[in-house]
Structures are given as structure tokens and as C-alpha cells.
Amino acid sequence: MISRLAVEIASLQLTNPTMLAAGILGMSGLTLNQVVEAGAGAVVTKSLGLKPRRGYPNPTVVQVEGGLLNAMGLPNPGVEHFAREIKSLDPLGAPMIVSIYASTPKEFGLLAKKALNTGAKGLELNVSCPHAKGVGAEVGQDSKLVKEIVREVKRSVEAPILVKLTPNVADITELAKAAEKGGADAITAINTVRAMAINIETAKPILGNKVGGLSGPAVKPIAIRCVYEIYETVEIPIVGCGGVTTWQDAVEFMQAGASAVQVGTAIATRGLAVFKEIIYGVEAFMKRKKIGNVKEIVGLSHRS
Ligand code: RRO
């Protein structure tokens, strides 16, 4: 029997519409497995590059009102090391999506091939990290380049491709359109919002990198607006990301147009139990509203 909560995102079969967001607990097979056991319908890894990268000096994460501010600086062991580590484990009980970052279409294509050697069922292209030189949003705010990157990745591999977009632009729908034209199978919206915090005693920026990305409840209304606008612009599915903490947040994202939601910061603040809380809450909401299938919620706010 097909569950009322099952969703398909770009041919990926999820038992429910929750996913682990990139960047949290996504660096090892063991932690990814814990997230699947906690109920996530799919998991996204920390962003991987062709080569290992150390990341920025500490502090790299700071708690602020309404969420977390981070400037990790894309620390990762490199795609080949990750592939060796993950292959030594039993397959996960949910699709693994590998997040990748690079600076040119050619590099993205090469990296995409290597990333699929990890057993990934799909890839999420990170063209949206808000504080990295030559990668992330520096390439992902140029819609022409986004289209070329997606096209090159689609030429290089046969796998569902999600493209994670930055909200730090005047018009995110231009980027979504470009990703769709390049052949993207889904859009993830949004990455973190460029932000800063200052220690007033020392009068110095707190983060080692000074500028970072804001996540958590404070960015949710921005993410909802982005998902809403993108839903009116493209045909491909949208995965909502940005401050999802409760089942009500998940429903709101789906009503805005998201087919699934990613959870990140809420894991740090509430723990892994957040997945089951969201899943059971959405299910109870559907029962109360006599909604037979979770897909019926997607985009509902556009019909009024
Ligand atoms: O590693 C990071 O500093 C980071 C990444 Br790759 C990203 O995409 N978004 C973010 O807020 N931080």
C-alpha cells in the first residue's frame, strides 16, 4: 500500500516529505544512518568538492536570535575520501543525495561523476554558499552560469539533479528559471541568508570569517516567499529549506509550493526527534482536514 505521506521528487522515492538539509550530520555514513533511522525520507550530505578542504578558522558557528549564523567555509574530506567511507557501510534505508560544489561547469561535471560513485541516488548542486570565494553564491548568482553548470552536469551523469539556490539576489525566480532551462529536476530553496554578528565588548565580528549565513526560524518567511515565487515560475518540483522546525512549518512550505522540506538548524536546537514530530504532525493535520494524499497540500496557497 502506498503511504499517504510518500512523495516522488525528480524520480526519487521518499516515504515521507522530510529530508536532512545539507551541512548538518552529513559527513559520515554513521550520522546519515542515524538521520534515516530518525525518520527522514531522504538525506543530503555536507557539500563535497574535488579536493579536501579545511574550512575557516573558529568560531565557525554562533547562536543568534532566531537561529544560527555559520561560516564553516565548506570543510570536507573531498569526494574520493567520502566515497571510500560511505561504501564500507550498509546501504542507507532512504535515498542519499550528495551535495557538491565547484567553480566551473567542467569541474561540476567531473565532480558529479565522482559523487555518484558514493552510491548517491541524486545530486544537489550547491551554487549558493553565501560566503565562499569562487564557489557557491559567487557562481550561483549568475543565471547564465547556473544554466551552464546544470547543463554540463546533466550531460555528464544520469541522475536526478537538485539545484540549491541563494536568496541573496534581487530575483530568485531568474535563477530557478535558468536551472530549469539547464535541465534541473528540482530546485532546493533556500540556502542561508548573508548575515553578521558583532561582539560589542571587543567591537569585533564574532565569526572567524566575519560574514556568514543565517539559518533557522528567522529566515523562514524569506524562504516561504522564495518558494512561493518559484512555484509561480517553474514546473519542476521545489524542496523547501529554511527554518523548518515544526509540522506547521512543513505544511506552510508545502502550501507555498514545496513538494518536500529539508530540516537543518532544528536538528541542532531540538534533536533528531524533530523528524517524527513533523511527520506525525502532518499526518494528523491531513486526517483533520480530510486530505487523502500529502501531494494535495502542495501549492494550495496559490489557489485562493
Ligand atoms: O560550509 C559552509 O560554510 C556553508 C555552506 Br557549504 C553552505 O552552503 N551554506 C552555509 O550557510 N554554510
XYZ file of C-alpha atoms and ligand atoms in Angstrom:
316
model
C 0.000 0.000 0.000
C 1.308 3.454 -0.870
C 1.525 5.664 2.185
C -0.423 8.929 2.234
C 2.866 10.649 3.022
C 5.008 9.180 0.212
C 6.345 11.673 -2.348
C 8.397 11.489 -5.516
C 10.944 14.232 -6.111
C 12.571 14.054 -9.516
C 12.144 10.236 -9.618
C 13.477 9.841 -6.072
C 11.008 7.850 -3.966
C 10.612 9.216 -0.423
C 8.475 7.527 2.237
C 7.623 10.976 3.608
C 8.308 14.609 2.595
C 11.120 15.337 5.088
C 14.792 15.429 4.172
C 18.024 16.151 6.003
C 19.389 19.518 4.778
C 22.987 19.713 3.568
C 25.572 20.681 6.148
C 24.169 19.027 9.285
C 25.223 15.488 10.272
C 26.007 14.773 6.637
C 29.701 13.993 6.671
C 29.733 10.305 7.602
C 27.756 7.173 6.871
C 27.096 6.645 10.559
C 25.455 10.007 11.129
C 23.493 9.784 7.863
C 22.201 6.419 9.026
C 21.077 7.926 12.351
C 19.047 10.521 10.454
C 17.382 7.850 8.315
C 16.575 5.862 11.472
C 15.048 9.042 12.924
C 12.557 9.058 10.047
C 13.932 11.332 7.284
C 12.558 10.497 3.828
C 15.951 11.315 2.240
C 19.315 12.685 3.342
C 21.635 15.270 1.806
C 25.356 15.155 2.619
C 27.627 18.031 3.572
C 28.818 19.695 0.357
C 31.780 17.868 -1.162
C 34.435 19.193 -3.506
C 37.070 17.551 -5.701
C 39.745 18.096 -3.053
C 39.706 18.061 0.778
C 39.192 21.495 2.335
C 39.882 22.665 5.875
C 37.282 25.405 6.163
C 37.532 28.711 8.018
C 39.109 29.405 11.416
C 36.890 29.324 14.544
C 34.404 30.492 15.562
C 32.506 28.965 12.666
C 29.017 28.782 14.239
C 27.294 31.181 16.611
C 23.785 31.128 18.039
C 21.863 34.337 17.373
C 18.291 35.404 17.977
C 16.104 33.269 15.743
C 18.690 30.825 14.540
C 22.312 30.057 13.792
C 24.946 32.034 11.983
C 27.632 29.946 10.296
C 30.715 30.382 8.204
C 32.141 26.865 8.126
C 33.912 27.511 4.844
C 32.970 24.242 3.116
C 35.106 21.933 5.257
C 35.007 18.429 3.736
C 37.241 15.402 3.168
C 36.888 15.518 -0.628
C 34.636 13.353 -2.750
C 37.001 10.372 -3.046
C 37.556 10.002 0.671
C 33.808 10.269 1.300
C 33.116 7.601 -1.355
C 35.508 5.161 0.358
C 33.991 5.829 3.786
C 30.351 5.502 2.739
C 30.938 2.350 0.670
C 32.172 0.495 3.737
C 28.695 0.777 5.266
C 25.424 -0.988 4.581
C 23.154 0.886 2.181
C 21.006 3.510 3.856
C 17.276 2.883 4.173
C 16.440 6.119 2.294
C 17.861 7.872 -0.787
C 21.169 9.674 -0.239
C 21.662 12.875 -2.188
C 25.234 14.107 -2.393
C 25.712 17.871 -2.275
C 28.569 19.106 -4.463
C 30.292 22.446 -5.050
C 32.752 23.567 -7.729
C 33.623 26.750 -9.570
C 33.167 25.931 -13.265
C 30.732 23.846 -15.326
C 33.597 21.484 -16.297
C 34.627 20.938 -12.679
C 30.982 20.369 -11.683
C 30.647 17.724 -14.432
C 33.767 15.866 -13.294
C 32.777 16.055 -9.646
C 29.237 14.855 -10.422
C 30.620 11.617 -11.913
C 32.790 11.004 -8.855
C 29.950 11.876 -6.474
C 27.756 9.167 -7.973
C 30.436 6.594 -7.034
C 29.331 7.064 -3.439
C 26.047 5.272 -4.116
C 24.185 8.584 -4.289
C 20.707 8.382 -5.782
C 20.796 12.050 -6.729
C 22.920 15.190 -6.528
C 22.254 18.628 -5.090
C 24.328 21.345 -6.743
C 25.427 23.901 -4.168
C 25.565 27.156 -6.112
C 24.541 29.158 -3.072
C 27.001 29.102 -0.153
C 26.853 32.787 0.890
C 30.456 33.309 1.994
C 32.913 31.385 -0.195
C 35.365 32.736 -2.758
C 34.951 31.477 -6.334
C 32.276 28.897 -5.486
C 28.757 28.862 -4.003
C 26.742 32.037 -4.484
C 29.635 33.692 -6.333
C 28.803 31.390 -9.255
C 25.159 30.839 -8.335
C 24.014 34.450 -8.602
C 24.800 34.453 -12.326
C 21.816 32.858 -14.063
C 23.745 32.169 -17.291
C 26.411 30.295 -15.352
C 23.782 28.365 -13.356
C 22.238 27.171 -16.623
C 25.653 26.117 -18.000
C 26.559 24.273 -14.794
C 23.300 22.325 -14.726
C 23.572 21.533 -18.443
C 27.120 20.219 -18.031
C 26.156 18.085 -15.018
C 23.163 16.647 -16.888
C 25.467 15.851 -19.836
C 27.939 14.129 -17.504
C 25.651 11.928 -15.408
C 22.266 10.280 -15.480
C 20.811 11.114 -12.092
C 18.207 13.425 -10.602
C 19.732 16.862 -10.129
C 18.507 19.313 -7.488
C 19.868 22.866 -7.603
C 20.099 24.736 -4.304
C 19.612 28.459 -4.782
C 20.711 31.539 -2.877
C 18.164 34.042 -1.549
C 20.845 36.762 -1.630
C 19.769 38.107 -5.026
C 17.192 40.593 -6.263
C 15.117 37.962 -8.093
C 15.469 34.278 -7.202
C 12.999 33.267 -9.930
C 15.590 34.196 -12.588
C 17.918 31.588 -11.095
C 15.153 28.996 -10.830
C 14.229 29.543 -14.489
C 17.889 29.232 -15.518
C 18.282 25.980 -13.556
C 15.129 24.567 -15.152
C 16.314 25.552 -18.646
C 19.629 23.815 -17.945
C 17.719 20.600 -17.222
C 17.425 20.616 -13.412
C 14.993 18.060 -11.992
C 14.185 20.061 -8.857
C 15.016 23.281 -7.023
C 16.016 23.483 -3.376
C 15.163 26.873 -1.859
C 16.890 28.369 0.063
C 20.496 28.351 1.264
C 21.391 30.649 4.179
C 20.941 34.427 4.222
C 24.158 36.502 4.289
C 24.479 37.895 7.793
C 26.814 39.035 10.576
C 27.117 39.391 14.362
C 29.461 41.662 16.349
C 30.757 41.215 19.904
C 30.101 44.630 21.449
C 32.764 44.207 24.191
C 35.564 43.706 21.707
C 33.838 45.569 18.856
C 34.856 42.720 16.533
C 32.875 40.471 14.197
C 32.266 37.149 16.001
C 32.737 34.696 13.150
C 36.283 33.847 12.066
C 35.248 34.757 8.519
C 33.369 37.858 9.783
C 30.427 37.271 7.378
C 28.336 34.097 7.404
C 24.940 32.617 6.599
C 21.835 32.826 8.795
C 19.569 29.773 9.159
C 16.675 28.815 11.429
C 13.252 30.343 12.250
C 14.413 33.904 11.446
C 14.793 33.066 7.744
C 11.576 31.052 7.354
C 9.414 33.910 5.978
C 12.137 34.679 3.413
C 12.234 31.023 2.371
C 8.429 30.837 2.165
C 8.390 33.904 -0.107
C 11.098 32.371 -2.322
C 9.273 29.023 -2.621
C 6.003 30.851 -3.390
C 7.613 32.925 -6.153
C 9.494 29.972 -7.644
C 6.307 27.855 -7.696
C 4.704 30.503 -9.912
C 7.714 30.434 -12.271
C 8.830 26.849 -12.935
C 7.235 23.435 -13.496
C 9.845 21.303 -11.706
C 9.340 20.355 -8.031
C 10.635 22.547 -5.230
C 12.195 21.355 -1.982
C 11.675 23.950 0.755
C 14.509 24.712 3.155
C 14.957 27.456 5.735
C 13.768 27.368 9.320
C 11.615 24.236 9.156
C 11.174 23.330 12.826
C 7.576 22.150 13.355
C 4.918 20.264 11.365
C 3.142 23.595 10.887
C 6.269 24.925 9.142
C 6.295 21.879 6.849
C 2.630 22.409 5.932
C 3.272 26.117 5.286
C 6.169 25.327 2.937
C 4.042 22.769 1.074
C 1.143 25.194 0.752
C 3.646 27.719 -0.680
C 4.625 25.142 -3.307
C 7.236 22.786 -1.844
C 6.853 19.061 -2.542
C 9.151 18.239 0.380
C 11.053 20.083 3.098
C 14.616 19.946 4.373
C 15.423 20.188 8.067
C 18.785 21.509 9.277
C 19.080 24.008 12.126
C 16.138 22.441 14.010
C 18.233 19.298 14.481
C 20.810 21.365 16.351
C 18.173 23.068 18.510
C 15.625 20.233 19.009
C 17.441 16.972 18.168
C 16.628 14.216 15.701
C 13.151 13.680 17.195
C 12.107 16.637 15.066
C 11.617 14.350 12.023
C 8.965 12.162 13.690
C 7.304 15.260 15.225
C 6.935 16.758 11.746
C 5.794 13.515 10.095
C 3.161 12.656 12.738
C 2.004 16.278 12.876
C 1.494 16.478 9.111
C -0.343 13.154 9.168
C -2.709 14.336 11.943
C -3.307 17.612 10.048
C -4.226 15.644 6.914
C -6.642 13.497 8.884
C -8.277 16.559 10.433
C -8.593 18.292 7.045
C -9.629 15.051 5.272
C -6.653 15.230 2.893
C -6.008 11.828 1.338
C -2.524 12.424 -0.004
C 0.219 14.825 1.013
C 0.602 15.958 -2.618
C -2.785 17.668 -2.333
C -1.247 20.239 0.026
C 1.434 21.319 -2.464
C 0.770 24.812 -3.827
C -2.627 25.164 -2.105
C -1.991 28.812 -1.170
C -1.855 29.764 -4.860
C -5.441 28.751 -5.451
C -7.047 31.281 -3.136
O 30.232 25.312 4.694
C 29.629 26.399 4.839
O 30.143 27.374 5.413
C 28.273 26.619 4.293
C 27.836 26.113 3.072
Br 28.862 24.972 2.022
C 26.546 26.472 2.590
O 26.092 26.098 1.505
N 25.792 27.302 3.350
C 26.226 27.763 4.538
O 25.493 28.503 5.206
N 27.459 27.406 5.002
